[in-house]
mmCIF file of C-alpha atoms in Angstrom:
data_model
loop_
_atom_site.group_PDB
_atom_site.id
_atom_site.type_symbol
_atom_site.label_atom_id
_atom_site.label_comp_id
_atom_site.label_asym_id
_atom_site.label_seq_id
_atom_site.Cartn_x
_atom_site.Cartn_y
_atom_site.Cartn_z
ATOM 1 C CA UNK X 259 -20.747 8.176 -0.398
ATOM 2 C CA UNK X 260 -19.549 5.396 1.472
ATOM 3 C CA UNK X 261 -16.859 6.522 4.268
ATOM 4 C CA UNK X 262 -16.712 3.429 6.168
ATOM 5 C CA UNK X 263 -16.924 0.202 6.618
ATOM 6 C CA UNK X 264 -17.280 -2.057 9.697
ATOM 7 C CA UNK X 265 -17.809 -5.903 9.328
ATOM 8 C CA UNK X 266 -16.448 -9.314 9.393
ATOM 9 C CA UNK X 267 -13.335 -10.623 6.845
ATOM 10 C CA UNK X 268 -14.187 -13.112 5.005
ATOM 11 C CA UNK X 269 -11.885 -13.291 1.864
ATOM 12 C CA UNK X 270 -8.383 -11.683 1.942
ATOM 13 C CA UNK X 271 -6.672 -11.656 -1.550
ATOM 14 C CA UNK X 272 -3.516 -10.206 -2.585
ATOM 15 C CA UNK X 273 -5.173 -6.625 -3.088
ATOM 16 C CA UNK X 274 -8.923 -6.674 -2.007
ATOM 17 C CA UNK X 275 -11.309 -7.841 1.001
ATOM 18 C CA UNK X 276 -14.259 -9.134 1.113
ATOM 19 C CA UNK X 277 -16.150 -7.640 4.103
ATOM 20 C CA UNK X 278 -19.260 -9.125 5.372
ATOM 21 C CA UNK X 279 -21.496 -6.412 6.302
ATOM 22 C CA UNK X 280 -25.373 -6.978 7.351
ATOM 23 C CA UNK X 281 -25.203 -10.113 5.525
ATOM 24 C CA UNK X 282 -23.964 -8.129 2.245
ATOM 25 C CA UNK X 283 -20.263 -9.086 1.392
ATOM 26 C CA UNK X 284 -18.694 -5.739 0.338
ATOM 27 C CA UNK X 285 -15.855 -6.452 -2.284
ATOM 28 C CA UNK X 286 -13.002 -3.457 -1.542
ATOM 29 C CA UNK X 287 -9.671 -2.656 -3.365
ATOM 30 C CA UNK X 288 -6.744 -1.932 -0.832
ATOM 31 C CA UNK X 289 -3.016 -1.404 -0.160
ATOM 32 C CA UNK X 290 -1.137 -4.688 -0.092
ATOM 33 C CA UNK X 291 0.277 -3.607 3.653
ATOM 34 C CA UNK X 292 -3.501 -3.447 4.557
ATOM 35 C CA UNK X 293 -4.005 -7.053 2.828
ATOM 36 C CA UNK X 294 -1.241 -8.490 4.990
ATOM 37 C CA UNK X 295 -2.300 -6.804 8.311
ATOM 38 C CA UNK X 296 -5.595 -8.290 8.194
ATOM 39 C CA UNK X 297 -7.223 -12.023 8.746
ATOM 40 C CA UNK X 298 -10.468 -14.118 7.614
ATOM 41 C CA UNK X 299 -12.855 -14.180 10.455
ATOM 42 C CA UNK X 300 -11.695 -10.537 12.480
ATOM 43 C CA UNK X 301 -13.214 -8.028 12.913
ATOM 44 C CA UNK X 302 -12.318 -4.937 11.235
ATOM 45 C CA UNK X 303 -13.081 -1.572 10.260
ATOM 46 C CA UNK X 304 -12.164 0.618 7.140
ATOM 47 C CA UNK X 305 -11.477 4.113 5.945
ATOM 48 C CA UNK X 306 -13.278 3.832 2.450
ATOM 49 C CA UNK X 307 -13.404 5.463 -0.928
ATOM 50 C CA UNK X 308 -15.908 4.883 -3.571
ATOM 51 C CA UNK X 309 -15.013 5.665 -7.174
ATOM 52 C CA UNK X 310 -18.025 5.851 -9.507
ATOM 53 C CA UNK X 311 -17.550 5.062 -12.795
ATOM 54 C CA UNK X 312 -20.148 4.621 -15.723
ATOM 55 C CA UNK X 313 -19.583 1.095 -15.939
ATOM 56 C CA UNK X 314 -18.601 0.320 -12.153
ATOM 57 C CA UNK X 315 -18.928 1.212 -8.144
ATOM 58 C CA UNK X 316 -15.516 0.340 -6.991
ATOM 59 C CA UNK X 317 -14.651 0.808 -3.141
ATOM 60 C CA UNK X 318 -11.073 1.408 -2.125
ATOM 61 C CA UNK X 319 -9.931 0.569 1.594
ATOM 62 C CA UNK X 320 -7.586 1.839 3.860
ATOM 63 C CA UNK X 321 -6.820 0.883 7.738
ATOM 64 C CA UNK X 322 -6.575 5.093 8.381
ATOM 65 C CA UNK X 323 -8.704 8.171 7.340
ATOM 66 C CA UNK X 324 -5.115 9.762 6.511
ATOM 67 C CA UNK X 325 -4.230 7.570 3.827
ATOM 68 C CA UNK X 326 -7.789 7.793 2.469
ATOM 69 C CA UNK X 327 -7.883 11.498 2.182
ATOM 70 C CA UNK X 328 -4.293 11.269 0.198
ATOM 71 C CA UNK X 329 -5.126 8.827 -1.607
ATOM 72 C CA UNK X 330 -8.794 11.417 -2.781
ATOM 73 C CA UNK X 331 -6.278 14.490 -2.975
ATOM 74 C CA UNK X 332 -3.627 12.891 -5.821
ATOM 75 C CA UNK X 333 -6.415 12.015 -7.868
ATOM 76 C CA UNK X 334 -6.882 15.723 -8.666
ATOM 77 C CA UNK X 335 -3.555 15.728 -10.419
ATOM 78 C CA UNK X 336 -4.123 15.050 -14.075
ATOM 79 C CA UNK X 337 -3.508 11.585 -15.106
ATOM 80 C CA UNK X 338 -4.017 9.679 -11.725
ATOM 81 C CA UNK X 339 -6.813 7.608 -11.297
ATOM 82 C CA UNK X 340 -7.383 5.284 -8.581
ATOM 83 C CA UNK X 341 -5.080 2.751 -9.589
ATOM 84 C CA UNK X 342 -2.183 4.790 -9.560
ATOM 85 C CA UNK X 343 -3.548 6.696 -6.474
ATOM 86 C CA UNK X 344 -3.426 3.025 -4.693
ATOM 87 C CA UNK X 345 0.293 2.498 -5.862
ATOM 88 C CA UNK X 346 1.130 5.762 -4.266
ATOM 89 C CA UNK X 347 -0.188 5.461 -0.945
ATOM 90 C CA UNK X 348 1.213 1.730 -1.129
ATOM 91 C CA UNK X 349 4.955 2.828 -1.985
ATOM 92 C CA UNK X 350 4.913 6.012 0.212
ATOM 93 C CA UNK X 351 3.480 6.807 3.489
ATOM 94 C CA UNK X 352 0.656 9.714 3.574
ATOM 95 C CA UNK X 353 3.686 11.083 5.764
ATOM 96 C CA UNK X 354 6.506 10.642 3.193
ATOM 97 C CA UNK X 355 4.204 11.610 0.286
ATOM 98 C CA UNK X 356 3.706 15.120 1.788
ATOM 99 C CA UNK X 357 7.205 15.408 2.084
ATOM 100 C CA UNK X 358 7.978 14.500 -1.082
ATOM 101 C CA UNK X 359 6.078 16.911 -2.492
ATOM 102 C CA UNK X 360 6.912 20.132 0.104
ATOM 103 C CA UNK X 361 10.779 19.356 -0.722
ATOM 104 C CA UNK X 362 9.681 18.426 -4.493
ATOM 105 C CA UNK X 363 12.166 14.846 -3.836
ATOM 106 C CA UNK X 364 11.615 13.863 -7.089
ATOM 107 C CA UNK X 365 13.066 10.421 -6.386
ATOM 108 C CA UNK X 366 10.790 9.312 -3.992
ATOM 109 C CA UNK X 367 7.988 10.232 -6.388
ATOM 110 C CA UNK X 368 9.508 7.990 -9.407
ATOM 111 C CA UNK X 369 9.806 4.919 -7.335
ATOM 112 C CA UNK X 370 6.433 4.671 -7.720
ATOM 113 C CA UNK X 371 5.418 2.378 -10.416
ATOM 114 C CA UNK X 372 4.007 3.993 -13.234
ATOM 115 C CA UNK X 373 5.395 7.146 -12.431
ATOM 116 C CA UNK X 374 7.981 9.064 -14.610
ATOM 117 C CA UNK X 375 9.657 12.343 -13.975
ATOM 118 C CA UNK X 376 7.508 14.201 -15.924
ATOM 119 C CA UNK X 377 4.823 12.625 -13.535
ATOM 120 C CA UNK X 378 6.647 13.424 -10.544
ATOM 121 C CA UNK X 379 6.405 17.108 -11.325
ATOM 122 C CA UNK X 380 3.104 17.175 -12.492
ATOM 123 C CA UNK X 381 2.563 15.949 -8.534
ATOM 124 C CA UNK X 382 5.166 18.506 -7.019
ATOM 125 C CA UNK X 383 3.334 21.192 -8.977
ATOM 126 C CA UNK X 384 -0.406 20.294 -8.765
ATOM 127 C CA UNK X 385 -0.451 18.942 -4.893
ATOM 128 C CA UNK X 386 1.901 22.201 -3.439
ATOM 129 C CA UNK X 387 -0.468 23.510 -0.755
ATOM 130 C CA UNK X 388 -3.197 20.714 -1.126
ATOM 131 C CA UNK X 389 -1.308 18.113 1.270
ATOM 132 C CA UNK X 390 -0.550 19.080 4.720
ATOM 133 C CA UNK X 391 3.174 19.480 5.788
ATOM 134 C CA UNK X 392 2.473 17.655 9.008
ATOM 135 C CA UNK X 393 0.220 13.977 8.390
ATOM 136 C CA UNK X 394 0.882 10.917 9.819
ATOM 137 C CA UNK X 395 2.224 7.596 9.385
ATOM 138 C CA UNK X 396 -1.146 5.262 9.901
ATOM 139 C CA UNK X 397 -2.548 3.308 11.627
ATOM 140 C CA UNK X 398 -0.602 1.267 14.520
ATOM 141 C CA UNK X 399 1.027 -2.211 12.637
ATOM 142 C CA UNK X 400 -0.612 -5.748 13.321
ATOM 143 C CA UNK X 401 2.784 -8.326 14.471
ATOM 144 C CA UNK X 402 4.039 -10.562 11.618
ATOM 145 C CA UNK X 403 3.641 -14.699 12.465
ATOM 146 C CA UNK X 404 5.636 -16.969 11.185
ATOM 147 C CA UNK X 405 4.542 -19.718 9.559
ATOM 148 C CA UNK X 406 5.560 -23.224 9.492
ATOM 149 C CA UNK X 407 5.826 -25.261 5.696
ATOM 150 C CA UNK X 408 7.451 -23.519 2.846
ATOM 151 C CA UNK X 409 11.533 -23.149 2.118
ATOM 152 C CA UNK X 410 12.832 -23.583 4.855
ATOM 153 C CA UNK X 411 15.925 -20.783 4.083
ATOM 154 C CA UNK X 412 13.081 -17.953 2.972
ATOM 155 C CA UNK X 413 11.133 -16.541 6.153
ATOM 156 C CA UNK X 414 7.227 -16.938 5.878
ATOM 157 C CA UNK X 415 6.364 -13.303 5.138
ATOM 158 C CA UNK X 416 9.187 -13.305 2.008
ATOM 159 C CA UNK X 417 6.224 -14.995 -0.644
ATOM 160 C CA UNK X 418 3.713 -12.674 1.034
ATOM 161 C CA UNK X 419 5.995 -9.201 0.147
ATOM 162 C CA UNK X 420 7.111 -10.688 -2.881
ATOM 163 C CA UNK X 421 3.541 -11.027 -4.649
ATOM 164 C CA UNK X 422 2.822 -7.907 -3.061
ATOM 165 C CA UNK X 423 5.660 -5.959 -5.172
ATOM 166 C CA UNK X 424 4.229 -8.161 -8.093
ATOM 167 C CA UNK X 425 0.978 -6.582 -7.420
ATOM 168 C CA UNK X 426 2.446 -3.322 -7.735
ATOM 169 C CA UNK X 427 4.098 -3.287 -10.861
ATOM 170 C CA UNK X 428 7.624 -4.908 -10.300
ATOM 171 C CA UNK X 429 7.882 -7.697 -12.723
ATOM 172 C CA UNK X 430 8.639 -11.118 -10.694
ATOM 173 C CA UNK X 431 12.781 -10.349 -11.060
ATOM 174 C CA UNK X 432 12.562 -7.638 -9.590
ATOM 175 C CA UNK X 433 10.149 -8.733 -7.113
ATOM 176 C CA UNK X 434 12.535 -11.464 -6.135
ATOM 177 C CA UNK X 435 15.445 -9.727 -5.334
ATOM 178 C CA UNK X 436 14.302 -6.890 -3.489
ATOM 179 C CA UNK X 437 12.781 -9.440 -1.357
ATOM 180 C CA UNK X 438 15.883 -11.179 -1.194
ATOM 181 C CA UNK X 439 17.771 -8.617 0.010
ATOM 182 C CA UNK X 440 15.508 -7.526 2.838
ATOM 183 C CA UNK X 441 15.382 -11.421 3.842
ATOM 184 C CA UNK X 442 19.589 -10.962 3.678
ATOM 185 C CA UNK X 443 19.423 -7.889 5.789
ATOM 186 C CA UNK X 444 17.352 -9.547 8.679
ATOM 187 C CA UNK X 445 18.937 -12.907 8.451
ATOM 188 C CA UNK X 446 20.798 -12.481 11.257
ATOM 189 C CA UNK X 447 17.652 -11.203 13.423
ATOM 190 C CA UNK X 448 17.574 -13.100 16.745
ATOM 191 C CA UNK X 449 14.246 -11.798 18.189
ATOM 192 C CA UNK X 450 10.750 -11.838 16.631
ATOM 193 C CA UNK X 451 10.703 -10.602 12.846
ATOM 194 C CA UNK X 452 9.834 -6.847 12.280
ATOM 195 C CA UNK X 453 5.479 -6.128 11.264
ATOM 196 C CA UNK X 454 4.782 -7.494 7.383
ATOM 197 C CA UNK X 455 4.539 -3.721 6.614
ATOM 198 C CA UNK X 456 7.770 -2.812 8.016
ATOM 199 C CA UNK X 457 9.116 -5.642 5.667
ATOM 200 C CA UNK X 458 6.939 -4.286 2.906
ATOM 201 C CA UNK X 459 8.233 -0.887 2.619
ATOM 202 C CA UNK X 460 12.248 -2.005 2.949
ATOM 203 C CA UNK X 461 11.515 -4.210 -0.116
ATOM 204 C CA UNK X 462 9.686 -1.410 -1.823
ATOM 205 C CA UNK X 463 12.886 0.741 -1.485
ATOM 206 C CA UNK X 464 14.839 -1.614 -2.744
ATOM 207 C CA UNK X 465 12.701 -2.246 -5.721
ATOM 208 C CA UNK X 466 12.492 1.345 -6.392
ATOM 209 C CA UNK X 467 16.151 1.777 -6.245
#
């Protein structure tokens, strides 16, 4: 099994990497946060997952062995594969996933994309005791830059957070105003704008509510 990998960017797309290691560029499926965090050309090193299929090797990154083993554990549940197991640990925090399912917050589990109630409690019941009470939040953010080009009234991390919900499941309506609103809610930000994953989970909140 593949448990990490440590190399040099060379692609970053809306949900992979392309990680040049030894000369072999290693193609990996991750978070959107972990797609905005990162940069061609640096240096980086990844938690990583690798589902076997008959038809496929696919490797799933993730900037913390945390999120890694949650995103392993939900796949026990019946009826979550790794896609849905990415959404997950995208929407909710390996930290806010655990508590969703100690305090069986149905809610939080149903903003999930692709998630229903009947899903939700299929998690509540089949993760109880296989997710610690007390994980943590991550890895340490990378700052947000803003960029200059673009509309001038939309901050340069909006299109960035809006593909991202895209990515996830929100169709591009919805996408579009739960961006909005987050850009709304910091208009009036003086200093430097909050980390792209900060951003990123505000507008998945909104989407999911």
């Amino acid at each position: 099994m593949i448990a990490s990998l440590s190399g040099t960017i060379t692609h970053v797309g809306l949900d992979h990497l392309v990680v040049e290691v030894g000369g072999v560029g290693m193609r990996v499926l991750v978070p959107p946060q972990v797609a905005a965090e990162v940069r061609t050309g640096q240096e980086a090193r990844l938690e990583t997952s690798l589902v076997v299929r008959e038809d496929s090797l696919t490797l799933f990154g993730f900037l913390d062995a945390d999120t890694r083993e949650v995103f392993e554990t939900v796949q026990s549940v019946s009826g979550v594969g790794p896609r849905l197991a990415l959404a997950l640990v995208a929407v909710l925090s390996p930290a806010e996933l655990s508590r969703a399912v100690h305090t069986e917050d149905l809610a939080a589990l149903t903003s999930v994309p692709g998630i229903g109630k009947k899903g939700a409690q299929r998690l509540v019941l089949e993760l109880v005791g296989k997710l610690p009470a007390d994980l943590g939040g991550g890895a340490a953010p990378t700052t947000t830059e803003q960029s200059a080009g673009g509309d001038p009234s939309e901050p340069a991390w909006a299109p960035q957070v809006r593909d991202a919900l895209e990515g996830l499941g929100w169709n591009t309506a919805q996408a579009t105003k739960a961006t909005r609103t987050v850009v709304e809610q910091h208009a009036q930000d003086t200093g430097p704008p909050p980390e792209l994953p900060v951003l990123l989970r505000e507008a998945l909140r909104e989407a999911a509510s």
